[in-house]
Amino acid sequence: NKRIKKLAISKPIVYGNTAKKLEESARTDYIPKEHTHLWTVFVKSPTINGDQDLTKYIKKVIFKLHETYPNSIRTIEQPPFEVTETGWGEFEINIKIVFQDGSNEKIINFYHLLRLHPYYMIPNVSTDNGTPNNGTNANKDIKNTHTIVPAFKKQNVIAKDGEKLKIDEDKGHVQSLFFDEIVFNEPYIKFFQHNLLA
Ligand code: SLL
């Protein structure tokens, strides 16, 4: 079983989360009172019905939630590779993608910031001494920073690099997506033939 020299195969992938406000009618006795949102974090194929293909090379996806969650490490071994929960806060979710046996590929390890709120970045121009600049002191050094504030206008959505942030303010729906690719560098011949060829 040898590696195929100079071959790189890439597979498209999407990860991220959806979230919406928890409606009163959806509440059960099992949901803590302070929880305000229903959310789903996922790793999936960008193609319709493509998740089954992912299982050819993905063995499991491990989502590590905030440690306050019961069983905070959730291992998903079948598609859909996702976890749905309720909560009140945003936090970094650690995602590990484990490849099928025989791939000899290292686990991919990354983080996704769970987005619950439709945030907007508002330019915040201030002078060096920290006092807000009202536009009249043009000679002073101006520091450009951004303040993240809850949405109140529908324009000027700026998200993190590469993030596709979709919001439906009226319904309180949020979707944060990252499109990426998994690159298999010089894969083993058997893994290439059995797992990577479409
Ligand atoms: C914050 N650093 O302070 C973050 C922590 C934790 C979010 C957010 C519920 C957890 C549970 C929940 O939403 N935790 O009830 O188990 O914003």
Coordinates of C-alpha atoms and ligand atoms in Angstrom, one line a residue:
N1 CA 0.0 0.0 0.0
K2 CA 1.8 3.0 -1.3
R3 CA 1.1 6.7 -1.5
I4 CA 0.4 8.2 -4.9
K5 CA 3.1 10.8 -5.4
K6 CA 2.2 14.3 -6.5
L7 CA -1.5 13.7 -6.3
A8 CA -3.8 16.0 -4.3
I9 CA -7.5 15.4 -4.1
S10 CA -9.7 18.0 -2.6
K11 CA -13.3 17.5 -1.3
P12 CA -15.6 20.5 -0.7
I13 CA -17.1 20.8 2.8
V14 CA -19.3 23.2 4.7
Y15 CA -19.4 23.8 8.4
G16 CA -21.2 26.2 10.6
N17 CA -24.4 26.7 12.5
T18 CA -28.0 27.8 12.3
A19 CA -29.8 29.3 15.2
K20 CA -33.2 30.7 16.0
K21 CA -35.0 32.0 19.0
L22 CA -36.6 29.4 21.1
E23 CA -40.4 29.9 20.8
E24 CA -42.4 29.6 24.0
S25 CA -44.5 26.9 22.3
A26 CA -41.4 24.8 21.7
R27 CA -40.4 24.8 25.4
T28 CA -40.4 21.6 27.3
D29 CA -39.7 20.8 31.0
Y30 CA -36.3 19.5 29.9
I31 CA -35.1 22.9 28.6
P32 CA -33.5 25.1 31.2
K33 CA -35.4 28.3 31.7
E34 CA -32.4 30.5 30.9
H35 CA -32.0 29.0 27.4
T36 CA -33.1 31.4 24.7
H37 CA -32.0 29.8 21.4
L38 CA -32.3 26.6 19.5
W39 CA -29.2 25.9 17.4
T40 CA -27.6 23.3 15.2
V41 CA -23.9 23.0 14.5
F42 CA -22.9 20.8 11.5
V43 CA -20.3 19.5 9.0
K44 CA -21.9 18.7 5.7
S45 CA -21.4 18.4 2.0
P46 CA -22.2 21.6 -0.1
T47 CA -24.0 19.4 -2.7
I48 CA -27.6 18.4 -2.3
N49 CA -27.8 14.9 -0.9
G50 CA -24.0 14.8 -0.7
D51 CA -23.7 13.7 2.9
Q52 CA -23.7 10.1 2.0
D53 CA -20.5 10.7 0.0
L54 CA -18.8 12.2 3.0
T55 CA -19.1 8.9 4.8
K56 CA -16.8 7.3 2.2
Y57 CA -13.9 9.1 3.8
I58 CA -15.2 10.6 7.0
K59 CA -15.6 8.1 9.8
K60 CA -16.9 10.4 12.5
V61 CA -17.2 14.0 13.5
I62 CA -16.6 15.0 17.2
F63 CA -18.2 18.2 18.5
K64 CA -16.9 19.5 21.8
L65 CA -19.5 21.8 23.3
H66 CA -19.1 24.2 26.2
E67 CA -18.3 22.1 29.2
T68 CA -21.5 23.2 31.0
Y69 CA -23.4 21.0 28.6
P70 CA -24.2 17.5 29.7
N71 CA -22.1 15.0 27.7
S72 CA -20.3 17.9 26.2
I73 CA -18.3 15.7 23.8
R74 CA -20.7 14.6 21.1
T75 CA -19.5 11.9 18.7
I76 CA -21.5 11.6 15.5
E77 CA -20.8 8.5 13.4
Q78 CA -23.5 8.8 10.7
P79 CA -24.8 11.7 8.6
P80 CA -26.1 14.1 9.3
F81 CA -23.0 15.1 11.2
E82 CA -24.7 17.6 13.4
V83 CA -25.7 18.5 17.0
T84 CA -28.8 20.3 17.9
E85 CA -29.1 22.0 21.3
T86 CA -30.6 24.8 23.2
G87 CA -28.7 27.5 25.0
W88 CA -28.2 31.1 25.9
G89 CA -24.6 31.9 25.0
E90 CA -22.2 31.9 22.1
F91 CA -19.0 29.9 22.5
E92 CA -16.2 28.2 20.5
I93 CA -17.2 24.7 19.4
N94 CA -14.3 22.4 18.8
I95 CA -14.8 20.2 15.7
K96 CA -12.7 17.1 14.9
I97 CA -13.1 15.2 11.7
V98 CA -11.8 11.7 11.8
F99 CA -11.2 9.9 8.6
Q100 CA -12.0 6.3 7.7
D101 CA -9.6 3.6 8.6
G102 CA -6.8 3.0 6.1
S103 CA -6.5 6.6 5.2
N104 CA -3.6 7.3 7.5
E105 CA -4.8 10.9 7.5
K106 CA -4.5 13.0 10.6
I107 CA -7.6 14.2 12.4
I108 CA -8.7 17.7 11.3
N109 CA -9.1 19.9 14.3
F110 CA -10.7 23.3 14.2
Y111 CA -13.1 25.7 15.9
H112 CA -16.4 27.3 15.0
L113 CA -17.8 30.2 16.9
L114 CA -21.5 29.4 17.5
R115 CA -23.5 32.4 16.3
L116 CA -26.8 33.1 17.9
H117 CA -27.2 36.8 17.3
P118 CA -27.4 38.8 14.1
Y119 CA -24.4 41.0 14.8
Y120 CA -23.3 43.9 12.7
M121 CA -19.9 45.6 12.7
I122 CA -20.1 49.3 13.2
P123 CA -17.0 51.4 12.4
N124 CA -15.9 53.1 15.5
V125 CA -13.5 55.9 14.8
S126 CA -11.7 57.2 17.8
T127 CA -8.6 59.3 18.4
D128 CA -5.4 57.9 20.0
N129 CA -6.4 59.2 23.5
G130 CA -9.6 57.2 23.3
T131 CA -12.0 60.0 22.9
P132 CA -14.6 59.6 20.1
N133 CA -13.8 61.6 17.0
N134 CA -16.6 63.7 15.8
G135 CA -15.0 64.3 12.5
T136 CA -13.6 67.8 13.3
N137 CA -10.1 66.8 14.4
A138 CA -8.8 65.7 11.0
N139 CA -5.1 66.1 12.0
K140 CA -5.1 63.7 14.9
D141 CA -4.1 60.1 14.5
I142 CA -7.2 58.1 13.9
K143 CA -7.5 54.5 15.0
N144 CA -10.1 52.5 13.2
T145 CA -11.7 49.8 15.3
H146 CA -15.0 48.1 15.1
T147 CA -17.6 47.7 17.7
I148 CA -19.9 44.7 17.4
V149 CA -23.5 45.7 18.3
P150 CA -26.7 43.9 18.0
A151 CA -28.5 44.4 14.7
F152 CA -30.8 47.3 14.3
K153 CA -30.4 48.0 10.6
K154 CA -30.4 45.6 7.7
Q155 CA -27.4 47.0 5.9
N156 CA -23.6 46.6 6.4
V157 CA -23.3 43.0 7.4
I158 CA -19.6 42.3 7.8
A159 CA -18.6 38.9 8.9
K160 CA -15.3 37.2 9.7
D161 CA -13.0 36.2 6.8
G162 CA -14.8 33.8 4.5
E163 CA -17.9 33.6 6.7
K164 CA -21.3 33.7 5.0
L165 CA -23.6 35.2 7.5
K166 CA -27.2 35.1 6.7
I167 CA -29.8 36.5 8.9
D168 CA -33.5 36.9 8.9
E169 CA -33.9 39.6 11.6
D170 CA -37.7 39.5 11.8
K171 CA -37.7 35.8 12.7
G172 CA -34.5 35.9 14.6
H173 CA -32.9 33.3 12.3
V174 CA -29.1 33.2 12.0
Q175 CA -27.0 31.1 9.7
S176 CA -23.2 31.2 9.8
L177 CA -21.4 29.1 7.1
F178 CA -17.9 28.4 6.1
F179 CA -17.1 26.8 2.8
D180 CA -13.8 25.0 2.8
E181 CA -12.1 22.0 1.3
I182 CA -10.4 19.0 2.7
V183 CA -7.2 18.2 0.8
F184 CA -5.8 14.7 0.7
N185 CA -2.2 15.0 -0.2
E186 CA -0.5 12.0 -1.8
P187 CA -3.2 9.6 -0.6
Y188 CA -2.6 5.9 -0.2
I189 CA -3.5 4.0 -3.3
K190 CA -6.2 1.8 -1.6
F191 CA -7.7 4.7 0.2
F192 CA -7.8 6.7 -3.1
Q193 CA -9.4 3.9 -5.0
H194 CA -12.0 2.9 -2.3
N195 CA -12.7 6.1 -0.6
L196 CA -11.9 9.1 -2.7
L197 CA -12.9 8.2 -6.2
A198 CA -16.4 9.5 -6.6
Ligands
SLL1 C1 -20.4 33.3 27.6 N1 -18.3 32.2 27.5 O1 -20.3 33.7 28.7 C2 -19.6 32.1 27.1 C3 -20.2 30.9 27.6 C4 -22.0 29.2 27.5 C5 -23.2 28.9 26.8 C6 -21.4 30.5 26.9 C7 -26.0 26.8 28.1 C8 -25.2 25.7 28.6 C9 -26.0 24.8 29.5 C10 -25.2 27.8 27.3 O2 -25.7 28.3 26.4 N2 -24.0 28.0 27.5 O3 -27.1 25.2 29.9 O4 -25.5 23.7 29.7 O5 -21.2 33.8 26.8

